[in-house]
CSV table of C-alpha atoms and ligand atoms in Angstrom, one decimal:
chain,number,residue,atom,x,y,z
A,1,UNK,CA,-24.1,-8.9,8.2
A,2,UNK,CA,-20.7,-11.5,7.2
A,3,UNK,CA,-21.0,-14.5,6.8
A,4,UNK,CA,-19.9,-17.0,9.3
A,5,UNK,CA,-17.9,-20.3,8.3
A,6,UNK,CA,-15.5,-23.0,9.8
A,7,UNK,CA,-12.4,-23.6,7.1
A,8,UNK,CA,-10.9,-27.0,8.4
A,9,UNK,CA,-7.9,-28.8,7.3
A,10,UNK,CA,-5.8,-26.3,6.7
A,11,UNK,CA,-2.4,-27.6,5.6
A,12,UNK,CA,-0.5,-23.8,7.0
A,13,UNK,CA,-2.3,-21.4,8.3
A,14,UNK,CA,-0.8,-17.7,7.9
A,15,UNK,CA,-2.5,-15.5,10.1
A,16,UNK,CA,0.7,-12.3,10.8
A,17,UNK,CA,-0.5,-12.0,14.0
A,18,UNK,CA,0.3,-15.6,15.8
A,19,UNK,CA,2.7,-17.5,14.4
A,20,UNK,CA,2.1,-19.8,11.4
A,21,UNK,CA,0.3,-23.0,12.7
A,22,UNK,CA,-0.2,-26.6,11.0
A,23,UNK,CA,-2.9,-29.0,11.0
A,24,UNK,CA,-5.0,-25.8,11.5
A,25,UNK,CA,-8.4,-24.5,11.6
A,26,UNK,CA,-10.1,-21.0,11.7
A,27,UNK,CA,-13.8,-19.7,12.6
A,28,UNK,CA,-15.2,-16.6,10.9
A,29,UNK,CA,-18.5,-15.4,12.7
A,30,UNK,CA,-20.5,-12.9,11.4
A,31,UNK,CA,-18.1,-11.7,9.4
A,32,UNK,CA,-15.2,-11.8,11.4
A,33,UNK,CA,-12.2,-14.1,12.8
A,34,UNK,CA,-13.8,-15.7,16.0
A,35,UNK,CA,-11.3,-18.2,16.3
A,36,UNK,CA,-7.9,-19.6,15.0
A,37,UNK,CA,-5.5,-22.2,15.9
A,38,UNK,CA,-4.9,-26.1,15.3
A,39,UNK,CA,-7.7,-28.2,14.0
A,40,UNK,CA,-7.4,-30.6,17.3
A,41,UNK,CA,-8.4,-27.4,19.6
A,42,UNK,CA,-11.3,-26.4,17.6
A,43,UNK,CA,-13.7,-25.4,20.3
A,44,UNK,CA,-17.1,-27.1,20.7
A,45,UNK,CA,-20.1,-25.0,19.1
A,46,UNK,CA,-18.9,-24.8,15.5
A,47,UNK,CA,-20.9,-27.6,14.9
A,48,UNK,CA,-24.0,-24.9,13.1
A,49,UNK,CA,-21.9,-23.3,11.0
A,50,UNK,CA,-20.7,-24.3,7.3
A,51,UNK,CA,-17.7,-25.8,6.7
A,52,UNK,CA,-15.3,-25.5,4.2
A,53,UNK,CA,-12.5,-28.2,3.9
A,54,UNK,CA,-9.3,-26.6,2.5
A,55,UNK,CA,-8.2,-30.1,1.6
A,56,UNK,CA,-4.4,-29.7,3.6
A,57,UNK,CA,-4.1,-26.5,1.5
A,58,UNK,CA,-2.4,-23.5,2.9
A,59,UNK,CA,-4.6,-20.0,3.8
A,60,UNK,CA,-3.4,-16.7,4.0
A,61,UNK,CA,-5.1,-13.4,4.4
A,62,UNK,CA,-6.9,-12.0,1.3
A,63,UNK,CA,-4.7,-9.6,-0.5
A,64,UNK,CA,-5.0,-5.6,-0.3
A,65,UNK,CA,-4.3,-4.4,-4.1
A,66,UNK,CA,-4.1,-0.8,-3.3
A,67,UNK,CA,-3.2,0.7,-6.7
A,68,UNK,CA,-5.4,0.3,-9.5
A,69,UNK,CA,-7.1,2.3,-12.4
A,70,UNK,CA,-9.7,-0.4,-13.0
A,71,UNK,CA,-12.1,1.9,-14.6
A,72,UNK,CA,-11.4,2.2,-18.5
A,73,UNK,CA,-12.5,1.4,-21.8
A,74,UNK,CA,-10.4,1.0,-25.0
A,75,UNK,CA,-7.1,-0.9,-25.6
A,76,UNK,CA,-3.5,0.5,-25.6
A,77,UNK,CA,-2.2,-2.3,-28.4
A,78,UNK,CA,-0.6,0.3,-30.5
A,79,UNK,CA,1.7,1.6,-27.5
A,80,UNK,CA,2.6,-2.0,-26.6
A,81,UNK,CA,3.6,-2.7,-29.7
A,82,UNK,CA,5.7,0.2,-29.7
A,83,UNK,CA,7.7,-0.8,-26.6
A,84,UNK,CA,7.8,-4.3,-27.5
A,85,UNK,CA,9.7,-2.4,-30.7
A,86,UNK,CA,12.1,-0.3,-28.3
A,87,UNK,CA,9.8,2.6,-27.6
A,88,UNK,CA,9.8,4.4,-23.7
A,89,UNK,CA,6.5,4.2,-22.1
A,90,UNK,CA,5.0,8.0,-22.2
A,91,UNK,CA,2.0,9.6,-20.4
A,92,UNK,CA,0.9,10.6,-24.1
A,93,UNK,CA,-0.9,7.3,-24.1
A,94,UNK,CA,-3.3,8.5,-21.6
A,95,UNK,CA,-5.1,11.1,-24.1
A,96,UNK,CA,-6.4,8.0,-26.2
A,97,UNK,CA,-7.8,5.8,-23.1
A,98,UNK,CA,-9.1,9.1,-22.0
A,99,UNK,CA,-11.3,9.5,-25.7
A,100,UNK,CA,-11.9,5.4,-25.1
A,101,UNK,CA,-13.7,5.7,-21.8
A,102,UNK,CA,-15.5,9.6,-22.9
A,103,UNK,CA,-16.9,7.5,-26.0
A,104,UNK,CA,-18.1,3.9,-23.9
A,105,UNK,CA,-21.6,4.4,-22.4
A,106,UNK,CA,-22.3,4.1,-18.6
A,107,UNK,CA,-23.6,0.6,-18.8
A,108,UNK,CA,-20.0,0.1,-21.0
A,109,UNK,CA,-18.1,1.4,-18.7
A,110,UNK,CA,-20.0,-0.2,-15.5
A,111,UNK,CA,-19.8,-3.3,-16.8
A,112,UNK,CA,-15.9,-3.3,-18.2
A,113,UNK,CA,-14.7,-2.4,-14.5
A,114,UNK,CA,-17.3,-4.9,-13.1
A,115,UNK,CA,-15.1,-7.7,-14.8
A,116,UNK,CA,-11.9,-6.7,-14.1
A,117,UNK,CA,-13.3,-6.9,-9.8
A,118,UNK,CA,-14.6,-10.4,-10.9
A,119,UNK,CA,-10.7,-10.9,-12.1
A,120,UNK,CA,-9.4,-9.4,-9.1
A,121,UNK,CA,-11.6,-11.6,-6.9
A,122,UNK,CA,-10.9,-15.2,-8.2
A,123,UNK,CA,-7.2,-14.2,-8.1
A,124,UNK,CA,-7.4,-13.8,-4.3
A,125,UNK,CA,-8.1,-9.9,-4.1
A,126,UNK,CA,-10.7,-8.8,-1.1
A,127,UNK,CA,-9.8,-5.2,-1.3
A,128,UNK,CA,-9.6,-2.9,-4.2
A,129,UNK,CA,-8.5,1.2,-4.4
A,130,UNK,CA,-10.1,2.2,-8.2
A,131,UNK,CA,-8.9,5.2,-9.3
A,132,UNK,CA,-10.8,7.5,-11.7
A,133,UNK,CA,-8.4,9.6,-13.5
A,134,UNK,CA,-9.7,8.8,-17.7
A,135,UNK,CA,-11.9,11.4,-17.7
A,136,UNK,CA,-9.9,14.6,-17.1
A,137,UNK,CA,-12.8,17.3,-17.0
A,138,UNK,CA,-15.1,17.4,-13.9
A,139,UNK,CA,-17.9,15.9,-14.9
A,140,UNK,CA,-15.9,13.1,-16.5
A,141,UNK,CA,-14.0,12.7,-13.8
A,142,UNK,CA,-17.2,12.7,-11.4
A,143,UNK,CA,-19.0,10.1,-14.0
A,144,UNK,CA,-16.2,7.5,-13.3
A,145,UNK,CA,-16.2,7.7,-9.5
A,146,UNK,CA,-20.3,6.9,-10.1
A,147,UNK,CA,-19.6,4.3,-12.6
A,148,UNK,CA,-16.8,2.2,-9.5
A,149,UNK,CA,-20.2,2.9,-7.5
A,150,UNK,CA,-22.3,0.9,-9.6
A,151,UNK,CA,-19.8,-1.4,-10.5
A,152,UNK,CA,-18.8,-2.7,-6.9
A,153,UNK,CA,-22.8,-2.5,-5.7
A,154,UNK,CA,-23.7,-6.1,-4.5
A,155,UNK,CA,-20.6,-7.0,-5.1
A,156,UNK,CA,-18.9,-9.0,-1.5
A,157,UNK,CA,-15.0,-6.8,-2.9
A,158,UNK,CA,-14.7,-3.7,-1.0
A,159,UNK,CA,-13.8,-0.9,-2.8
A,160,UNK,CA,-12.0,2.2,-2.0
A,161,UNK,CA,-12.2,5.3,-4.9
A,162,UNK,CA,-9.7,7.5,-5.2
A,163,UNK,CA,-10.3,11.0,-7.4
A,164,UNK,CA,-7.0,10.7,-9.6
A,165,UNK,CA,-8.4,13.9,-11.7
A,166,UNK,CA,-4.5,15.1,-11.7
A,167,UNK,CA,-3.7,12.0,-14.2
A,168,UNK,CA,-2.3,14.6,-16.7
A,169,UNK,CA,-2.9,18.0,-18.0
A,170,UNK,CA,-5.5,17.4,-20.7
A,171,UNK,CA,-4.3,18.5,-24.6
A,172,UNK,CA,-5.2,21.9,-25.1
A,173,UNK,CA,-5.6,23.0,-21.5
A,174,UNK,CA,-3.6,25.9,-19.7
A,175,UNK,CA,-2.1,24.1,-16.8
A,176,UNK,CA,-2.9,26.5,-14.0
A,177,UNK,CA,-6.5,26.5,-15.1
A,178,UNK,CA,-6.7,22.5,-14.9
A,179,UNK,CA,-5.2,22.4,-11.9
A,180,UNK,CA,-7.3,25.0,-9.7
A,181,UNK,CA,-10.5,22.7,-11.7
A,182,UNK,CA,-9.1,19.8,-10.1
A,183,UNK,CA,-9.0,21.5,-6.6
A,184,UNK,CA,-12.8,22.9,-7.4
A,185,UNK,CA,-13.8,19.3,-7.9
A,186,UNK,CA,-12.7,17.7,-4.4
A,187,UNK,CA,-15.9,18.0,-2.5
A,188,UNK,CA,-17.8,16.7,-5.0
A,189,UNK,CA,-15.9,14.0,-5.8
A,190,UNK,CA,-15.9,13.2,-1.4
A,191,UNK,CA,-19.5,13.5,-2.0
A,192,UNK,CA,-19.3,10.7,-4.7
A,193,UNK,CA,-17.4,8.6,-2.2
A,194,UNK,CA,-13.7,8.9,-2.9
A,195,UNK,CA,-11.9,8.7,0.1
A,196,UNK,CA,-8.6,9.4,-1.3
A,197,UNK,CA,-6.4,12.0,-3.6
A,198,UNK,CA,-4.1,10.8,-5.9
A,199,UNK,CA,-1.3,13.1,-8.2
A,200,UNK,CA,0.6,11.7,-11.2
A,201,UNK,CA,3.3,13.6,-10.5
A,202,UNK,CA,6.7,12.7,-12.7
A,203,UNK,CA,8.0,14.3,-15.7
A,204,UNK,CA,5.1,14.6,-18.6
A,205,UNK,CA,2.4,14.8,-16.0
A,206,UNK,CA,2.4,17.2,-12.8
A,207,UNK,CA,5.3,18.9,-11.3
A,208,UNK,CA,6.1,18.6,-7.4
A,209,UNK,CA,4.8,21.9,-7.2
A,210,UNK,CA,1.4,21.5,-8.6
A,211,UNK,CA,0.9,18.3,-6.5
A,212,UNK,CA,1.5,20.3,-3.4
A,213,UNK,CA,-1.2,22.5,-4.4
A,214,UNK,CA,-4.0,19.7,-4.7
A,215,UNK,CA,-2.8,17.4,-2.2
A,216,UNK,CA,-2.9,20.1,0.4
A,217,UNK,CA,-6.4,21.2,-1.2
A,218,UNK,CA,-7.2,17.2,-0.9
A,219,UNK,CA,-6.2,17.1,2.9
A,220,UNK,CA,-8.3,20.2,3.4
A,221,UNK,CA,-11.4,18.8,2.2
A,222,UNK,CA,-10.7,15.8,4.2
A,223,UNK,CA,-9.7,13.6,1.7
A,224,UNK,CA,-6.5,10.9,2.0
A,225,UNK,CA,-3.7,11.5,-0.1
A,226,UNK,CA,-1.6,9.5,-1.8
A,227,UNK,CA,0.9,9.6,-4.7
A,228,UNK,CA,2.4,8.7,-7.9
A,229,UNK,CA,6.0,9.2,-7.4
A,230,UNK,CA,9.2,8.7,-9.4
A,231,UNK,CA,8.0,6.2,-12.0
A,232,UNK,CA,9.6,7.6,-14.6
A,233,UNK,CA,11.9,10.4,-13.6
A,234,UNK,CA,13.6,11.9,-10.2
A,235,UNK,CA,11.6,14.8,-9.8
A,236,UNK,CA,11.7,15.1,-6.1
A,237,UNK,CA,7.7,13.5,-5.2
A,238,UNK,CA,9.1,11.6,-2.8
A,239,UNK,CA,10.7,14.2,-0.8
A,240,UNK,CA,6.9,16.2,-1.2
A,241,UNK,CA,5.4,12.6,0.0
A,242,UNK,CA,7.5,13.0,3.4
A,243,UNK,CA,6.7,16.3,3.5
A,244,UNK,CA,2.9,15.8,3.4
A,245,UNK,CA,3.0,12.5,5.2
A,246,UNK,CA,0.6,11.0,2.4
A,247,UNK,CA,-0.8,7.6,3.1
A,248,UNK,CA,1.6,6.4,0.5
A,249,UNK,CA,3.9,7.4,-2.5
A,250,UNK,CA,3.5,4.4,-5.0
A,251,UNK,CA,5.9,3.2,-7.9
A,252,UNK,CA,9.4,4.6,-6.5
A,253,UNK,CA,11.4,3.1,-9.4
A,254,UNK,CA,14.0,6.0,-8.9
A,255,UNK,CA,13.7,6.4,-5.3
A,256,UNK,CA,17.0,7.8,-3.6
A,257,UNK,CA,18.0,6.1,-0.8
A,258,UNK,CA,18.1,9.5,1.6
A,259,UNK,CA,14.0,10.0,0.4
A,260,UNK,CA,13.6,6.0,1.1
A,261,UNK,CA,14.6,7.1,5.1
A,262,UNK,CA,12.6,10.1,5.0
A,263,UNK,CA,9.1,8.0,3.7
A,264,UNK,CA,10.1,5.7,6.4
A,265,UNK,CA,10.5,8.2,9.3
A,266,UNK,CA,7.6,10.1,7.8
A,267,UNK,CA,5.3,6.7,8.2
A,268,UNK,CA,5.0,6.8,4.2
A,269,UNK,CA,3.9,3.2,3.0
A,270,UNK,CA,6.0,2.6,-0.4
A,271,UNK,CA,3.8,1.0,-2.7
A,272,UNK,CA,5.4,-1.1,-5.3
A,273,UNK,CA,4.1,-1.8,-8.6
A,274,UNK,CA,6.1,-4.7,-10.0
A,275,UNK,CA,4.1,-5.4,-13.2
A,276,UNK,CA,4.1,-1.6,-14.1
A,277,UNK,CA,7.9,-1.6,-13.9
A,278,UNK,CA,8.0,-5.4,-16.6
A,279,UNK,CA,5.2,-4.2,-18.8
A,280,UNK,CA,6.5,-0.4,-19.6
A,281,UNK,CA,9.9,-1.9,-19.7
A,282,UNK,CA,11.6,0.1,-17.6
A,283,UNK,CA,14.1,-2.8,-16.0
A,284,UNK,CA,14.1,-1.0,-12.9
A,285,UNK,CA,14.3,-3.4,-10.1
A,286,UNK,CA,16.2,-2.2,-7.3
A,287,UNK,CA,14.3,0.4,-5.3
A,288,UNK,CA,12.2,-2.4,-3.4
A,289,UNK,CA,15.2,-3.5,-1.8
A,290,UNK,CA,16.3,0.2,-1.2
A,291,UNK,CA,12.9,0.7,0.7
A,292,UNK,CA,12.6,-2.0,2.3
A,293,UNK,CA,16.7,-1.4,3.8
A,294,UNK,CA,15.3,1.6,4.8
A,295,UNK,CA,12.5,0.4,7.0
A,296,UNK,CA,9.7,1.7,4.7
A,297,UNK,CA,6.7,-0.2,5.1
A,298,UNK,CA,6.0,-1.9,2.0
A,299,UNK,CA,3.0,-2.4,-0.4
A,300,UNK,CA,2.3,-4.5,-3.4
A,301,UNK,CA,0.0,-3.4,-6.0
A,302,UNK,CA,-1.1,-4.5,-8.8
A,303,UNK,CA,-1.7,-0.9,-10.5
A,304,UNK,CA,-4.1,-2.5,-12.8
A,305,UNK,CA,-4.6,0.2,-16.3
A,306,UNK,CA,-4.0,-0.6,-19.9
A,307,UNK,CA,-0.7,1.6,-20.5
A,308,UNK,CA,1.6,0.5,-18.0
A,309,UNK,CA,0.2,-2.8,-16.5
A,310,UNK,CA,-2.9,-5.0,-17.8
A,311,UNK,CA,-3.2,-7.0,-15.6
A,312,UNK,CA,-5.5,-8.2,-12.1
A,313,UNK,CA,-3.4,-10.5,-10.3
A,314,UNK,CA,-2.1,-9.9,-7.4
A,315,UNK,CA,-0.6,-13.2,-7.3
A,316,UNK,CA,1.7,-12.0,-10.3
A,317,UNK,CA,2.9,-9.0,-8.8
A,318,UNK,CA,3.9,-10.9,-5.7
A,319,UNK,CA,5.6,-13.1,-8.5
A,320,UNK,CA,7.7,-10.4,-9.6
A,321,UNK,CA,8.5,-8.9,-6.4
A,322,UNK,CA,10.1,-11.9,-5.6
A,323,UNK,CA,11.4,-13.0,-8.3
A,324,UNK,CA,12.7,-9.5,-9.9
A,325,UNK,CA,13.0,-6.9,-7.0
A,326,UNK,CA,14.4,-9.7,-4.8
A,327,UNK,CA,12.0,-9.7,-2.1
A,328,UNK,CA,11.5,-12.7,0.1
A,329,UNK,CA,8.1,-14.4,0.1
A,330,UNK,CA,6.8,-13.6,3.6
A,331,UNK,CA,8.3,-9.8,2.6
A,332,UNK,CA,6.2,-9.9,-0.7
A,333,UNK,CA,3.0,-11.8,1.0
A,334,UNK,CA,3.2,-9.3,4.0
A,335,UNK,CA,2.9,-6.3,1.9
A,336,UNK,CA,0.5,-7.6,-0.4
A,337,UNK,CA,-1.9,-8.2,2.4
A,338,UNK,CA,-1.2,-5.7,5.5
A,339,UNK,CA,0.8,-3.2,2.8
A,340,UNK,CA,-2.0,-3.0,1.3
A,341,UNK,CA,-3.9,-2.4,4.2
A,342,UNK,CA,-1.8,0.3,5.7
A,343,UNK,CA,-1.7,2.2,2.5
A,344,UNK,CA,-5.2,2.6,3.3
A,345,UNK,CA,-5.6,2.7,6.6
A,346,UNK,CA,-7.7,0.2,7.0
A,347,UNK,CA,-6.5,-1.9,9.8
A,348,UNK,CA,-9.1,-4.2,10.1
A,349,UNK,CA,-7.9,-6.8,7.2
A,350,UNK,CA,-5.2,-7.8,5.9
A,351,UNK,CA,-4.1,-10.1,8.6
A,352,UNK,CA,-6.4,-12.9,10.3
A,353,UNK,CA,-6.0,-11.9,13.5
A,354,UNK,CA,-9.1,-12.8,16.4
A,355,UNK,CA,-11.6,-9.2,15.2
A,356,UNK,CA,-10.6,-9.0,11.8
A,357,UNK,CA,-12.3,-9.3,8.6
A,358,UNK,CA,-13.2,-13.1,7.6
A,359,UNK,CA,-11.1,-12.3,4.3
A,360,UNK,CA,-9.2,-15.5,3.7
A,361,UNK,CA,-7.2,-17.4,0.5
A,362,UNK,CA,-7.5,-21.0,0.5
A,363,UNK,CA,-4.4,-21.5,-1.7
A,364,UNK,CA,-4.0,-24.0,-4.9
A,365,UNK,CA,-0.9,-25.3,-2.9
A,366,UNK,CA,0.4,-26.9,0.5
A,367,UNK,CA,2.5,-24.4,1.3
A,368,UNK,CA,2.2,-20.5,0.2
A,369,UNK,CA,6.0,-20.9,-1.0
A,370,UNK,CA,4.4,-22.4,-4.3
A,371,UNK,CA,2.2,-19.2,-5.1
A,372,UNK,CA,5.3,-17.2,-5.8
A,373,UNK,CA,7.1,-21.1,-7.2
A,374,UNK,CA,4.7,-22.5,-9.9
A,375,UNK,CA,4.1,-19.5,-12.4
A,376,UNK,CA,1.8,-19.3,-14.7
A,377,UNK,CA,-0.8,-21.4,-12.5
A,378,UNK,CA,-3.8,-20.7,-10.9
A,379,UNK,CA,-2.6,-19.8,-7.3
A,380,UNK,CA,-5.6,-19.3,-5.7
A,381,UNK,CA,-8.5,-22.1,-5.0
A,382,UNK,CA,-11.0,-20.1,-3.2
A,383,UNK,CA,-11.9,-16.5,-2.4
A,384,UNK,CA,-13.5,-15.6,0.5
A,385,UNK,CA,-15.0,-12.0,1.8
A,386,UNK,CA,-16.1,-11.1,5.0
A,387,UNK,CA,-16.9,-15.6,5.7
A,388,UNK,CA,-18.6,-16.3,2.3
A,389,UNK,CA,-17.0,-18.1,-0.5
A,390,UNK,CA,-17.3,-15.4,-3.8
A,391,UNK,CA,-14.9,-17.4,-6.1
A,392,UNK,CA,-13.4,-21.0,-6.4
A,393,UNK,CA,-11.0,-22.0,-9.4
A,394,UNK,CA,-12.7,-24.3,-11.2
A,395,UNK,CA,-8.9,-25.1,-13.0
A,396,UNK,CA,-6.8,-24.8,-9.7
A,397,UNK,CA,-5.4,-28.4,-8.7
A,398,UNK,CA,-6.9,-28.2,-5.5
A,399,UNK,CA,-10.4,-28.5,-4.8
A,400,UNK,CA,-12.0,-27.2,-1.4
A,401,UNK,CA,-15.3,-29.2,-0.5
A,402,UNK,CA,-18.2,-27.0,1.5
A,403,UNK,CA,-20.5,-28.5,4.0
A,404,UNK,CA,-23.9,-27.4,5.8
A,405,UNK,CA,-24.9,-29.1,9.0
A,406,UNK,CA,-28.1,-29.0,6.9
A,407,UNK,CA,-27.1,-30.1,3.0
A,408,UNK,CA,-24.3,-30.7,1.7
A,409,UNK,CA,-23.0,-28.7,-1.5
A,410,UNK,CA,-20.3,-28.9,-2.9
A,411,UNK,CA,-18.5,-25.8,-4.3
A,412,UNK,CA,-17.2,-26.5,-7.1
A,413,UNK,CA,-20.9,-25.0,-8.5
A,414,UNK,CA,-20.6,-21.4,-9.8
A,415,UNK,CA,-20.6,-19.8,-6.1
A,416,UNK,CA,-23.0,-16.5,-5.9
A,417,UNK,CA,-20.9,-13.1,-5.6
A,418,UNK,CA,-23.4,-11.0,-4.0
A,419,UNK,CA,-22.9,-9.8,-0.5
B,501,NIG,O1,0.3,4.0,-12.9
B,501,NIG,N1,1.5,6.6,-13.9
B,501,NIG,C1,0.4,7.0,-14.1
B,501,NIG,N2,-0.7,6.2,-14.4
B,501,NIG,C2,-0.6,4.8,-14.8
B,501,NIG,C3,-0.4,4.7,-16.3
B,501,NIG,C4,-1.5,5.3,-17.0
B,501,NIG,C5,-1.6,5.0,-18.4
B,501,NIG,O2,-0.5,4.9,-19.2
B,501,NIG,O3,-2.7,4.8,-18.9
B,501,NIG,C6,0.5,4.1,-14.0
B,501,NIG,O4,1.5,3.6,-14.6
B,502,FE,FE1,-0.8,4.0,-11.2
């Protein structure tokens, strides 16, 4: 069962389904909204439940991150280097963070991804996809979707796996071999609890062909499907993304603007990955605006891995979607949030509309303008899932005070995670 809460003294309240309200207030019971609108209206009765004074802060809905490959162990330092020096991002990378991850033990492995969903939490993330896709043999592959198990357990974040076993051909492996083991491995990795199929599929990795092959497979065994599409080259994934109406075709840096229609008539969500784009230096910018001219329904993603984009925060990829592909910042917080969301289908989140989840930001600023304005800040004062608080900054400039009819506490005492 949620949590239930009162968070008063909102500064803005951002809710996507009502329009944005000052002065305002919000009820989560069990778990859910109950109740939103200005703090003057509150309705009688709240008076048993905790309250959590956002201090004339502005709240938003928790953000979706719907691309990650949290799950790893080992560092990529020497590619970085390399492309701080000039080098193009390859796949080849993958090979060593695929030996990293076969050497770490399970506890290792557990307990790396368990930080990073810490990471993801105090930086306003309520929903996480975690995509194996370091293993690249079935049991490998199958060991990683067990490890995001026991990583996420008692843990408030909710997780959705994805079985990313077409991540690349492994070295020394006959590709249409590999591929028909991937497509053998789809029930069991269902059975392990992915809920979604996921193909690299770009130039170095899988070919528009061999995705249509597992995604198809994927469907068939009743799996979502989603994926990697035109990172690095035009190869045409897009087009096969329409074609199989996946849930979404993520990274898009060389979308064409004729495949941008056909993901929008097709109900495609475009999932852009801004810090993937800065961090393997590809200066490609302009596809989110292509997209979003289209009518695609946009998502931002953090794509969390160590090759093309170390990092956890969703705040910083909003950051860049703003401030490199041009997006405004209701664009950018929208498909953060309810992107996210749609790209996984999960319609119950991602806005803070009267049913949905009680997954809520209280924001380090007045006004959620100033998450995307003051870089290099903490942007998000509290966390919390389903009406609990699971994170408060202990560095943000903004404090949020808790109350119990019973005690008071304040929160600025580690908070417990646990659900
Ligand atoms: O999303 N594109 C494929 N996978 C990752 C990178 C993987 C890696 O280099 O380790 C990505 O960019
Ligand atoms: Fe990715």
């Amino acid at each position: 069962m949620g949590g239930s809460l009162v968070v008063r003294r909102i500064g803005r309240l951002t809710t996507w389904t009502t329009p944005r309200v000052e002065d305002a207030a919000l009820v989560v019971r069990d778990g859910a909204v109950a109740w939103a609108g200005a703090d003057r209206d509150l309705p009688p009765g709240v008076g048993d439940l905790e309250e959590l004074d956002a201090c004339g802060a502005a709240v938003i809905p928790g953000f979706v991150d719907c691309h990650t490959h949290a799950i790893w162990a080992g560092d990529r330092r020497a590619d970085f280097l390399a492309r701080l020096d000039a080098a193009a991002y390859t796949p080849e990378g993958i090979a060593s963070t695929v030996a990293a991850t076969g050497a770490a033990t399970d506890e290792e492995l557990v307990g790396l991804t368990h930080r990073r969903l810490a990471a993801m939490m105090a930086s306003g993330t309520t929903t996480a996809e975690v995509k194996s896709g370091y293993g690249l043999t079935p049991e490998a592959e199958l060991r990683l979707l067990s490890a995001i198990e026991q990583a996420v357990l008692g843990e408030a974040l909710h997780v959705e796996a994805t079985y990313l076993g077409a991540h690349v051909v492994p070295d020394g492996r006959e590709r249409s071999a590999y591929v028909e083991e991937v497509i053998a491995t789809l029930p069991q990795a269902r059975r392990l609890g992915a809920r979604w199929c996921d193909v690299f599929c770009d130039d170095g990795a899988f070919t528009v062909e061999e995705a249509r092959r597992i995604l198809t497979a994927a469907a068939a065994a009743g799996l979502g499907t989603r994926i990697h599409a035109e990172q690095l080259a035009l190869t045409g994934a897009a087009t096969l993304a329409a074609e199989l109406r996946c849930a979404s075709a993520d990274h898009l840096d060389h979308v064409t603007a004729p495949d941008a229609f056909a993901l929008a008539n097709a109900g495609v969500v475009g999932v852009l990955v801004p810090v993937a784009s800065l961090y393997s230096r590809s200066q490609r910018w302009s596809h989110a605006v292509t997209l979003r001219d289209a009518g695609v329904t946009l998502a931002i993603a953090t794509d969390c891995n160590p090759g093309t984009s170390w990092c956890e925060s969703m705040p910083y990829a909003v950051q860049l979607a703003c401030l490199c592909m041009s997006l405004g910042v209701d664009d950018a917080l929208r498909a953060a949030t309810l992107g996210g969301a749609a790209a996984l289908g999960l319609h119950d989140r991602g806005h803070l509309g009267v049913g949905a989840r009680g997954d809520l930001l209280v924001l380090a600023g007045d006004h959620e303008v100033d998450l995307v304005a003051h870089l290099g800040a903490p942007a998000v004062a509290a966390t919390v899932i389903g009406g609990r608080v699971v994170s408060e900054s202990k560095s943000s400039p903004r404090r949020v005070a808790s109350s119990a009819p019973t005690s008071t506490k304040s929160l600025s005492q580690p908070v417990g995670t646990s659900a």
